[in-house]
mmCIF file of C-alpha atoms in Angstrom:
data_model
loop_
_atom_site.group_PDB
_atom_site.id
_atom_site.type_symbol
_atom_site.label_atom_id
_atom_site.label_comp_id
_atom_site.label_asym_id
_atom_site.label_seq_id
_atom_site.Cartn_x
_atom_site.Cartn_y
_atom_site.Cartn_z
ATOM 1 C CA MET A 141 24.841 40.140 -103.395
ATOM 2 C CA ASN A 142 23.150 36.474 -102.003
ATOM 3 C CA ASN A 143 20.228 35.207 -103.300
ATOM 4 C CA LYS A 144 19.023 33.443 -100.511
ATOM 5 C CA ASP A 145 14.935 33.210 -99.629
ATOM 6 C CA VAL A 146 13.864 34.268 -96.404
ATOM 7 C CA LEU A 147 10.192 34.214 -95.875
ATOM 8 C CA LEU A 148 9.309 37.441 -93.334
ATOM 9 C CA THR A 149 6.072 37.098 -91.322
ATOM 10 C CA GLY A 150 4.161 40.205 -90.799
ATOM 11 C CA VAL A 151 5.804 42.325 -93.390
ATOM 12 C CA THR A 152 3.332 45.114 -92.476
ATOM 13 C CA GLY A 153 4.250 44.995 -88.882
ATOM 14 C CA PHE A 154 6.644 47.847 -87.148
ATOM 15 C CA LEU A 155 9.068 44.975 -87.227
ATOM 16 C CA GLY A 156 8.419 42.973 -89.532
ATOM 17 C CA SER A 157 8.934 46.258 -92.698
ATOM 18 C CA HIS A 158 12.238 47.443 -90.731
ATOM 19 C CA THR A 159 13.398 43.613 -91.336
ATOM 20 C CA ALA A 160 12.317 43.574 -95.032
ATOM 21 C CA ILE A 161 14.043 46.567 -95.741
ATOM 22 C CA GLN A 162 17.701 45.132 -93.774
ATOM 23 C CA LEU A 163 17.358 41.836 -95.657
ATOM 24 C CA LEU A 164 16.968 43.529 -98.709
ATOM 25 C CA ASN A 165 19.406 45.953 -98.207
ATOM 26 C CA LYS A 166 21.829 42.789 -97.753
ATOM 27 C CA GLY A 167 20.756 40.778 -100.543
ATOM 28 C CA PHE A 168 17.820 38.366 -99.640
ATOM 29 C CA HIS A 169 15.243 37.770 -101.648
ATOM 30 C CA VAL A 170 11.911 38.219 -99.247
ATOM 31 C CA VAL A 171 8.422 37.177 -99.151
ATOM 32 C CA GLY A 172 6.365 39.260 -97.184
ATOM 33 C CA THR A 173 3.024 38.020 -95.560
ATOM 34 C CA LEU A 174 0.365 39.628 -94.878
ATOM 35 C CA ARG A 175 -3.519 39.523 -93.850
ATOM 36 C CA SER A 176 -4.824 41.323 -96.328
ATOM 37 C CA LYS A 177 -3.856 41.899 -99.869
ATOM 38 C CA ASP A 178 -4.861 45.164 -99.756
ATOM 39 C CA ARG A 179 -2.157 46.600 -97.744
ATOM 40 C CA VAL A 180 0.558 45.383 -100.908
ATOM 41 C CA LYS A 181 0.526 48.847 -102.593
ATOM 42 C CA SER A 182 0.832 50.806 -99.322
ATOM 43 C CA ILE A 183 3.453 48.983 -97.921
ATOM 44 C CA LYS A 184 5.804 48.319 -100.639
ATOM 45 C CA ASP A 185 6.061 52.046 -100.919
ATOM 46 C CA VAL A 186 6.624 52.391 -97.872
ATOM 47 C CA ILE A 187 9.544 50.146 -97.779
ATOM 48 C CA ALA A 188 10.663 50.877 -101.344
ATOM 49 C CA ARG A 189 11.873 54.498 -99.769
ATOM 50 C CA TYR A 190 14.296 52.960 -97.955
ATOM 51 C CA THR A 191 16.177 49.921 -100.277
ATOM 52 C CA GLU A 192 16.850 50.059 -104.054
ATOM 53 C CA ASN A 193 15.987 45.969 -103.959
ATOM 54 C CA ILE A 194 12.428 46.058 -103.839
ATOM 55 C CA ASP A 195 11.800 44.192 -106.856
ATOM 56 C CA ASN A 196 13.023 41.399 -104.479
ATOM 57 C CA LEU A 197 10.236 41.617 -102.092
ATOM 58 C CA ARG A 198 7.153 39.626 -102.686
ATOM 59 C CA PHE A 199 3.866 39.114 -101.092
ATOM 60 C CA ALA A 200 1.565 36.555 -99.747
ATOM 61 C CA GLU A 201 -1.512 36.633 -98.281
ATOM 62 C CA ALA A 202 -1.421 34.128 -95.063
ATOM 63 C CA ASP A 203 -3.465 33.327 -91.980
ATOM 64 C CA LEU A 204 -1.307 31.798 -88.936
ATOM 65 C CA SER A 205 -4.121 29.833 -88.181
ATOM 66 C CA ASP A 206 -3.668 28.044 -91.852
ATOM 67 C CA SER A 207 -1.316 25.197 -91.566
ATOM 68 C CA ASP A 208 -1.456 24.557 -95.199
ATOM 69 C CA ILE A 209 -0.551 27.831 -96.552
ATOM 70 C CA TRP A 210 2.587 27.946 -94.355
ATOM 71 C CA PHE A 211 3.659 24.222 -96.091
ATOM 72 C CA GLU A 212 3.219 25.961 -99.465
ATOM 73 C CA LEU A 213 5.047 29.213 -98.326
ATOM 74 C CA THR A 214 8.052 27.793 -96.884
ATOM 75 C CA LYS A 215 9.187 25.763 -100.159
ATOM 76 C CA ASN A 216 12.632 26.926 -101.209
ATOM 77 C CA ILE A 217 12.956 29.156 -98.136
ATOM 78 C CA ASP A 218 16.359 29.543 -96.343
ATOM 79 C CA TYR A 219 15.414 31.413 -93.747
ATOM 80 C CA VAL A 220 12.156 32.356 -91.829
ATOM 81 C CA GLN A 221 11.739 35.627 -89.768
ATOM 82 C CA HIS A 222 8.702 34.867 -87.704
ATOM 83 C CA ILE A 223 7.762 38.012 -86.274
ATOM 84 C CA ALA A 224 3.434 38.010 -86.847
ATOM 85 C CA SER A 225 1.908 38.193 -83.427
ATOM 86 C CA PRO A 226 -1.109 39.092 -82.362
ATOM 87 C CA PHE A 227 -0.600 42.192 -80.090
ATOM 88 C CA PRO A 228 -4.001 44.124 -79.143
ATOM 89 C CA ARG A 229 -4.408 46.999 -78.431
ATOM 90 C CA GLU A 230 -6.701 46.280 -75.628
ATOM 91 C CA LEU A 231 -6.764 43.091 -73.085
ATOM 92 C CA PRO A 232 -9.151 40.862 -74.900
ATOM 93 C CA LYS A 233 -12.058 39.495 -73.350
ATOM 94 C CA ARG A 234 -11.262 35.586 -74.063
ATOM 95 C CA GLU A 235 -7.291 35.076 -73.377
ATOM 96 C CA ASN A 236 -7.543 32.093 -75.704
ATOM 97 C CA ASP A 237 -8.054 34.980 -78.705
ATOM 98 C CA LEU A 238 -4.632 35.325 -78.413
ATOM 99 C CA ILE A 239 -3.088 32.188 -77.036
ATOM 100 C CA VAL A 240 -4.561 29.838 -79.208
ATOM 101 C CA PRO A 241 -3.323 32.048 -82.340
ATOM 102 C CA ALA A 242 0.101 32.515 -81.585
ATOM 103 C CA LYS A 243 1.089 28.808 -80.189
ATOM 104 C CA GLN A 244 -0.815 27.203 -83.229
ATOM 105 C CA GLY A 245 0.764 29.677 -85.985
ATOM 106 C CA THR A 246 4.126 29.240 -84.514
ATOM 107 C CA LEU A 247 4.007 25.843 -84.412
ATOM 108 C CA ASN A 248 2.089 25.269 -87.770
ATOM 109 C CA ILE A 249 5.191 27.450 -89.363
ATOM 110 C CA LEU A 250 7.860 25.341 -87.528
ATOM 111 C CA LYS A 251 5.857 22.154 -88.935
ATOM 112 C CA ALA A 252 5.964 23.503 -91.974
ATOM 113 C CA SER A 253 9.527 24.564 -92.415
ATOM 114 C CA ALA A 254 10.744 21.062 -90.947
ATOM 115 C CA LYS A 255 8.485 19.070 -93.694
ATOM 116 C CA ASN A 256 10.569 21.963 -96.139
ATOM 117 C CA LYS A 257 13.900 21.676 -95.294
ATOM 118 C CA VAL A 258 14.263 25.499 -94.111
ATOM 119 C CA LYS A 259 17.782 25.841 -92.642
ATOM 120 C CA ARG A 260 17.090 28.379 -89.586
ATOM 121 C CA VAL A 261 13.654 30.299 -88.195
ATOM 122 C CA VAL A 262 13.528 33.100 -86.079
ATOM 123 C CA MET A 263 11.284 33.305 -83.915
ATOM 124 C CA VAL A 264 10.232 37.053 -82.255
ATOM 125 C CA SER A 265 8.899 36.200 -78.573
ATOM 126 C CA SER A 266 9.208 38.936 -76.480
ATOM 127 C CA SER A 267 11.172 39.843 -72.777
ATOM 128 C CA ALA A 268 7.318 39.161 -71.771
ATOM 129 C CA ALA A 269 8.911 35.501 -71.995
ATOM 130 C CA VAL A 270 11.463 36.012 -69.124
ATOM 131 C CA LEU A 271 10.260 38.679 -66.579
ATOM 132 C CA TYR A 272 6.738 37.664 -65.264
ATOM 133 C CA GLY A 273 5.115 35.143 -63.116
ATOM 134 C CA LYS A 274 7.382 35.845 -60.548
ATOM 135 C CA THR A 275 7.424 35.724 -56.665
ATOM 136 C CA LYS A 276 8.681 38.872 -54.937
ATOM 137 C CA ARG A 277 11.889 37.549 -53.521
ATOM 138 C CA GLU A 278 12.425 36.519 -57.435
ATOM 139 C CA LEU A 279 12.049 39.693 -58.243
ATOM 140 C CA ASN A 280 15.701 40.856 -56.552
ATOM 141 C CA ASN A 281 17.128 38.557 -59.095
ATOM 142 C CA VAL A 282 18.661 40.252 -62.410
ATOM 143 C CA LEU A 283 16.691 37.912 -64.890
ATOM 144 C CA ASN A 284 18.750 36.585 -68.220
ATOM 145 C CA GLU A 285 17.696 33.737 -71.436
ATOM 146 C CA ASN A 286 17.888 31.438 -68.598
ATOM 147 C CA ASP A 287 14.675 32.582 -66.919
ATOM 148 C CA TRP A 288 11.262 31.986 -67.840
ATOM 149 C CA THR A 289 7.988 33.373 -67.400
ATOM 150 C CA ASP A 290 5.875 31.023 -65.329
ATOM 151 C CA GLU A 291 2.293 31.441 -67.258
ATOM 152 C CA THR A 292 0.250 29.733 -64.354
ATOM 153 C CA ASN A 293 0.882 32.997 -62.031
ATOM 154 C CA LEU A 294 -2.258 34.928 -63.279
ATOM 155 C CA LYS A 295 -1.582 37.282 -60.733
ATOM 156 C CA ASP A 296 1.850 38.057 -62.478
ATOM 157 C CA THR A 297 0.885 37.529 -65.797
ATOM 158 C CA THR A 298 -1.543 39.183 -68.576
ATOM 159 C CA PRO A 299 -2.937 37.236 -71.323
ATOM 160 C CA TYR A 300 -0.475 39.049 -74.236
ATOM 161 C CA PHE A 301 3.092 37.733 -71.602
ATOM 162 C CA ARG A 302 0.990 34.220 -71.238
ATOM 163 C CA SER A 303 0.487 34.037 -75.161
ATOM 164 C CA LYS A 304 3.944 35.322 -75.601
ATOM 165 C CA THR A 305 5.453 32.353 -72.960
ATOM 166 C CA ILE A 306 3.122 29.756 -74.073
ATOM 167 C CA ALA A 307 4.190 30.235 -77.797
ATOM 168 C CA GLU A 308 7.880 30.154 -77.096
ATOM 169 C CA LYS A 309 7.628 27.576 -75.131
ATOM 170 C CA ALA A 310 6.157 24.981 -77.640
ATOM 171 C CA ALA A 311 8.175 26.303 -80.164
ATOM 172 C CA TRP A 312 11.593 24.920 -78.547
ATOM 173 C CA ASP A 313 9.311 21.187 -76.983
ATOM 174 C CA PHE A 314 8.621 21.329 -81.038
ATOM 175 C CA ILE A 315 12.314 21.653 -81.921
ATOM 176 C CA LYS A 316 13.755 19.165 -79.307
ATOM 177 C CA GLN A 317 11.460 16.064 -80.410
ATOM 178 C CA ASP A 318 12.090 17.507 -84.437
ATOM 179 C CA ASN A 319 14.765 15.474 -86.308
ATOM 180 C CA SER A 320 14.583 17.538 -89.755
ATOM 181 C CA GLY A 321 17.618 19.176 -88.298
ATOM 182 C CA LEU A 322 15.388 22.873 -88.334
ATOM 183 C CA GLU A 323 17.119 25.341 -86.210
ATOM 184 C CA LEU A 324 15.762 27.682 -84.214
ATOM 185 C CA THR A 325 16.537 31.070 -82.269
ATOM 186 C CA THR A 326 14.734 33.468 -80.806
ATOM 187 C CA VAL A 327 14.744 37.096 -80.247
ATOM 188 C CA LEU A 328 13.131 38.493 -76.731
ATOM 189 C CA PRO A 329 12.472 42.334 -76.961
ATOM 190 C CA GLY A 330 11.553 44.864 -74.964
ATOM 191 C CA VAL A 331 9.445 47.917 -75.229
ATOM 192 C CA ILE A 332 10.137 48.727 -79.209
ATOM 193 C CA LEU A 333 10.539 52.087 -80.054
ATOM 194 C CA GLY A 334 12.787 53.803 -82.878
ATOM 195 C CA THR A 335 11.413 55.504 -86.293
ATOM 196 C CA VAL A 336 7.595 54.889 -86.905
ATOM 197 C CA LEU A 337 7.708 54.380 -91.380
ATOM 198 C CA GLU A 338 4.191 55.030 -91.846
ATOM 199 C CA LYS A 339 0.649 56.138 -90.069
ATOM 200 C CA ASP A 340 -0.015 52.599 -89.318
ATOM 201 C CA PHE A 341 1.896 51.992 -86.264
ATOM 202 C CA GLY A 342 3.497 49.815 -83.616
ATOM 203 C CA THR A 343 1.435 50.004 -80.632
ATOM 204 C CA SER A 344 4.494 50.744 -78.217
ATOM 205 C CA ALA A 345 5.367 54.048 -80.293
ATOM 206 C CA ASN A 346 2.102 54.901 -78.197
ATOM 207 C CA ILE A 347 4.288 55.800 -75.122
ATOM 208 C CA VAL A 348 6.058 58.603 -77.024
ATOM 209 C CA ILE A 349 2.548 59.547 -78.912
ATOM 210 C CA LYS A 350 0.929 59.823 -75.330
ATOM 211 C CA ILE A 351 3.282 61.892 -73.992
ATOM 212 C CA LEU A 352 3.665 64.480 -77.070
ATOM 213 C CA ASP A 353 -0.212 64.840 -77.322
ATOM 214 C CA ASN A 354 -0.637 65.694 -73.662
ATOM 215 C CA SER A 355 -3.325 62.900 -73.387
ATOM 216 C CA LEU A 356 -1.576 61.908 -70.288
ATOM 217 C CA PRO A 357 -2.346 64.343 -67.581
ATOM 218 C CA ALA A 358 0.836 63.088 -65.818
ATOM 219 C CA LEU A 359 3.005 60.035 -65.934
ATOM 220 C CA PRO A 360 2.607 56.397 -64.036
ATOM 221 C CA LYS A 361 5.734 55.612 -61.685
ATOM 222 C CA ILE A 362 6.491 53.124 -63.917
ATOM 223 C CA GLY A 363 9.582 51.907 -66.601
ATOM 224 C CA PHE A 364 10.682 49.373 -69.409
ATOM 225 C CA ASP A 365 13.553 47.918 -71.239
ATOM 226 C CA ILE A 366 13.970 49.568 -74.427
ATOM 227 C CA VAL A 367 15.123 48.694 -77.764
ATOM 228 C CA ASP A 368 14.728 50.700 -81.342
ATOM 229 C CA VAL A 369 13.415 49.131 -84.079
ATOM 230 C CA ALA A 370 15.995 49.475 -86.732
ATOM 231 C CA SER A 371 18.926 47.745 -84.272
ATOM 232 C CA LEU A 372 15.948 45.373 -84.018
ATOM 233 C CA ALA A 373 15.258 44.296 -86.781
ATOM 234 C CA ASP A 374 19.884 44.091 -87.282
ATOM 235 C CA LEU A 375 19.514 41.571 -84.228
ATOM 236 C CA LEU A 376 17.040 39.367 -85.842
ATOM 237 C CA VAL A 377 19.449 39.231 -89.467
ATOM 238 C CA LYS A 378 22.707 38.417 -86.801
ATOM 239 C CA ALA A 379 20.752 35.619 -85.771
ATOM 240 C CA MET A 380 19.544 34.284 -88.694
ATOM 241 C CA GLU A 381 23.238 34.381 -90.260
ATOM 242 C CA SER A 382 25.537 34.044 -87.152
ATOM 243 C CA PRO A 383 26.278 29.727 -86.893
ATOM 244 C CA GLN A 384 26.859 30.368 -83.010
ATOM 245 C CA ALA A 385 23.054 31.890 -82.749
ATOM 246 C CA ARG A 386 21.499 28.284 -83.335
ATOM 247 C CA GLY A 387 19.702 26.730 -80.308
ATOM 248 C CA ASN A 388 19.465 30.434 -78.390
ATOM 249 C CA ARG A 389 17.823 33.044 -76.887
ATOM 250 C CA TYR A 390 18.716 36.182 -77.242
ATOM 251 C CA ILE A 391 17.000 39.351 -75.326
ATOM 252 C CA ALA A 392 16.803 42.778 -76.932
ATOM 253 C CA SER A 393 17.401 45.911 -75.054
ATOM 254 C CA ALA A 394 19.640 49.012 -75.178
ATOM 255 C CA GLY A 395 18.588 49.459 -71.382
ATOM 256 C CA TYR A 396 15.928 50.857 -68.963
ATOM 257 C CA LEU A 397 13.974 54.280 -68.691
ATOM 258 C CA THR A 398 10.810 55.281 -67.054
ATOM 259 C CA PHE A 399 7.930 57.065 -68.498
ATOM 260 C CA LYS A 400 9.260 60.436 -66.672
ATOM 261 C CA ASP A 401 12.631 59.481 -68.471
ATOM 262 C CA VAL A 402 11.047 58.953 -71.887
ATOM 263 C CA ALA A 403 9.283 62.502 -71.209
ATOM 264 C CA GLN A 404 12.644 64.165 -69.945
ATOM 265 C CA ILE A 405 14.590 63.460 -73.166
ATOM 266 C CA LEU A 406 11.601 64.473 -74.933
ATOM 267 C CA LYS A 407 11.494 68.093 -73.214
ATOM 268 C CA LYS A 408 15.045 68.410 -73.620
ATOM 269 C CA GLN A 409 14.567 68.086 -77.171
ATOM 270 C CA TYR A 410 11.669 69.540 -77.986
ATOM 271 C CA PRO A 411 12.053 72.433 -75.390
ATOM 272 C CA ASN A 412 8.766 74.792 -76.313
ATOM 273 C CA ARG A 413 6.735 72.185 -76.318
ATOM 274 C CA LYS A 414 4.371 71.221 -73.394
ATOM 275 C CA ILE A 415 5.603 67.877 -72.052
ATOM 276 C CA PRO A 416 4.398 66.099 -68.543
ATOM 277 C CA THR A 417 6.679 65.529 -66.222
ATOM 278 C CA MET A 418 5.249 65.119 -62.775
ATOM 279 C CA GLU A 419 4.356 61.130 -62.000
ATOM 280 C CA LEU A 420 0.495 59.965 -61.119
ATOM 281 C CA THR A 421 0.405 58.163 -57.581
ATOM 282 C CA ASN A 422 -0.014 54.612 -58.293
ATOM 283 C CA LEU A 423 -3.515 54.825 -56.928
ATOM 284 C CA LEU A 424 -3.877 57.157 -59.570
ATOM 285 C CA THR A 425 -2.637 55.409 -61.846
ATOM 286 C CA ARG A 426 -4.800 52.568 -61.312
ATOM 287 C CA LEU A 427 -8.013 54.829 -61.428
ATOM 288 C CA PHE A 428 -6.898 56.354 -64.755
ATOM 289 C CA SER A 429 -6.855 52.559 -66.314
ATOM 290 C CA ILE A 430 -10.583 52.335 -66.036
ATOM 291 C CA PHE A 431 -10.759 55.247 -68.323
ATOM 292 C CA GLU A 432 -7.916 54.268 -70.433
ATOM 293 C CA PRO A 433 -7.851 50.982 -71.174
ATOM 294 C CA GLU A 434 -4.393 50.921 -72.559
ATOM 295 C CA LEU A 435 -3.196 51.357 -69.667
ATOM 296 C CA LYS A 436 -4.438 47.892 -67.917
ATOM 297 C CA PRO A 437 -1.266 45.936 -69.090
ATOM 298 C CA ILE A 438 1.055 47.835 -67.377
ATOM 299 C CA LEU A 439 -0.530 47.755 -64.417
ATOM 300 C CA LEU A 440 1.749 44.979 -63.134
ATOM 301 C CA GLU A 441 4.846 46.915 -63.353
ATOM 302 C CA LEU A 442 3.858 49.596 -60.220
ATOM 303 C CA GLU A 443 6.222 49.188 -57.549
ATOM 304 C CA VAL A 444 8.338 46.837 -59.470
ATOM 305 C CA ARG A 445 11.717 47.104 -61.279
ATOM 306 C CA ARG A 446 11.755 44.071 -63.224
ATOM 307 C CA LYS A 447 15.790 43.609 -63.749
ATOM 308 C CA LEU A 448 17.132 42.613 -67.316
ATOM 309 C CA GLU A 449 20.602 41.150 -67.868
ATOM 310 C CA ILE A 450 21.396 42.670 -71.682
ATOM 311 C CA SER A 451 24.578 41.634 -72.475
ATOM 312 C CA LYS A 452 24.165 38.464 -74.160
ATOM 313 C CA ALA A 453 23.419 39.554 -77.787
ATOM 314 C CA GLU A 454 26.370 42.059 -77.478
ATOM 315 C CA ASN A 455 28.872 39.820 -76.298
ATOM 316 C CA GLU A 456 27.779 36.463 -78.753
ATOM 317 C CA LEU A 457 26.367 38.590 -82.041
ATOM 318 C CA GLN A 458 28.823 41.713 -81.303
ATOM 319 C CA TRP A 459 25.431 43.623 -81.726
ATOM 320 C CA GLN A 460 25.480 47.468 -80.774
ATOM 321 C CA PRO A 461 22.047 48.789 -80.335
ATOM 322 C CA VAL A 462 21.133 52.768 -80.687
ATOM 323 C CA SER A 463 20.950 54.207 -77.325
ATOM 324 C CA VAL A 464 17.766 54.274 -75.685
ATOM 325 C CA GLN A 465 17.854 57.902 -76.052
ATOM 326 C CA GLN A 466 18.129 57.358 -79.613
ATOM 327 C CA ALA A 467 15.072 54.993 -79.919
ATOM 328 C CA VAL A 468 12.754 57.880 -78.341
ATOM 329 C CA ILE A 469 14.003 60.811 -80.802
ATOM 330 C CA ASN A 470 14.091 58.792 -83.361
ATOM 331 C CA CYS A 471 10.362 57.467 -82.534
ATOM 332 C CA ALA A 472 9.520 61.199 -81.882
ATOM 333 C CA LYS A 473 11.301 62.625 -84.863
ATOM 334 C CA SER A 474 9.395 60.386 -86.957
ATOM 335 C CA ILE A 475 5.690 61.206 -85.306
ATOM 336 C CA PHE A 476 5.914 64.013 -86.287
ATOM 337 C CA GLU A 477 6.992 63.816 -90.044
ATOM 338 C CA ASN A 478 4.533 61.658 -90.811
ATOM 339 C CA GLY A 479 1.886 63.616 -89.137
ATOM 340 C CA ILE A 480 0.427 61.735 -86.343
ATOM 341 C CA VAL A 481 1.030 64.197 -83.735
ATOM 342 C CA GLU A 482 0.994 67.818 -84.994
#
């Protein structure tokens, strides 16, 4: 057992709770931050089902915008897993409601970590910080960790994509100017599916939920890179522990699926269930998004296949994610087990 201390932001989230479980099972002591102490008992009960080391988990109430609290919380901490980030179910009316807290929260944590001699911060960014703000010609390329979203291109970005890009760029700019020895590694996941641990689920699980509960009469013709949440948590731990990961970005994806691919995986798994497999025309998808605001952010994917090179994490960190098919099935099984869909 190791007794190193990890500060993990956003412990109640879909990815945060899975990462806490894996850290605890490896013997780390974890301080998990949340926005309200009201959630302590419920999230502790969830995490305790998956680890015998629940006594090594403590909680702290913290807001990303409060710089003082992060200075206190990073004292005597070896590593930080910065997972918390504003993720809206609908696009905000003012994009700075997303961008400012994402950027400022990241800088508050990095400044505090540098002052308190934290060894490394692992930051969850997004593949959205690579894939967007592109010209049509650029979209012909396979993009990798050397590529960046152009957040000034408002036509091919959303406020959420801009917030992830701006926050990650701010983090790397801080590290360039910092001389404390603080290390930074960023992990850039695609859409996160996999096992939902409780009814307070990650927003990306809605892709599977909406196919299973028949709230989508037909499917938009779009696709996305997918990663299983437990595989992603495993990559975050590898990015924290591996000397080679210092100063690197890692795209986290096990492959690409369209909505129709996801539906066909679910149809095979649940042959007696009514599951839509017909695709909407692009025009109908745009019209449908007027009534389903959650669809608005995905309109950028219509008529576009954004291609990612996904081998770096596997090659450098020996990461072995479960397949995209298994990520979909894990998600569906847990949705039924938690009573999210009957």
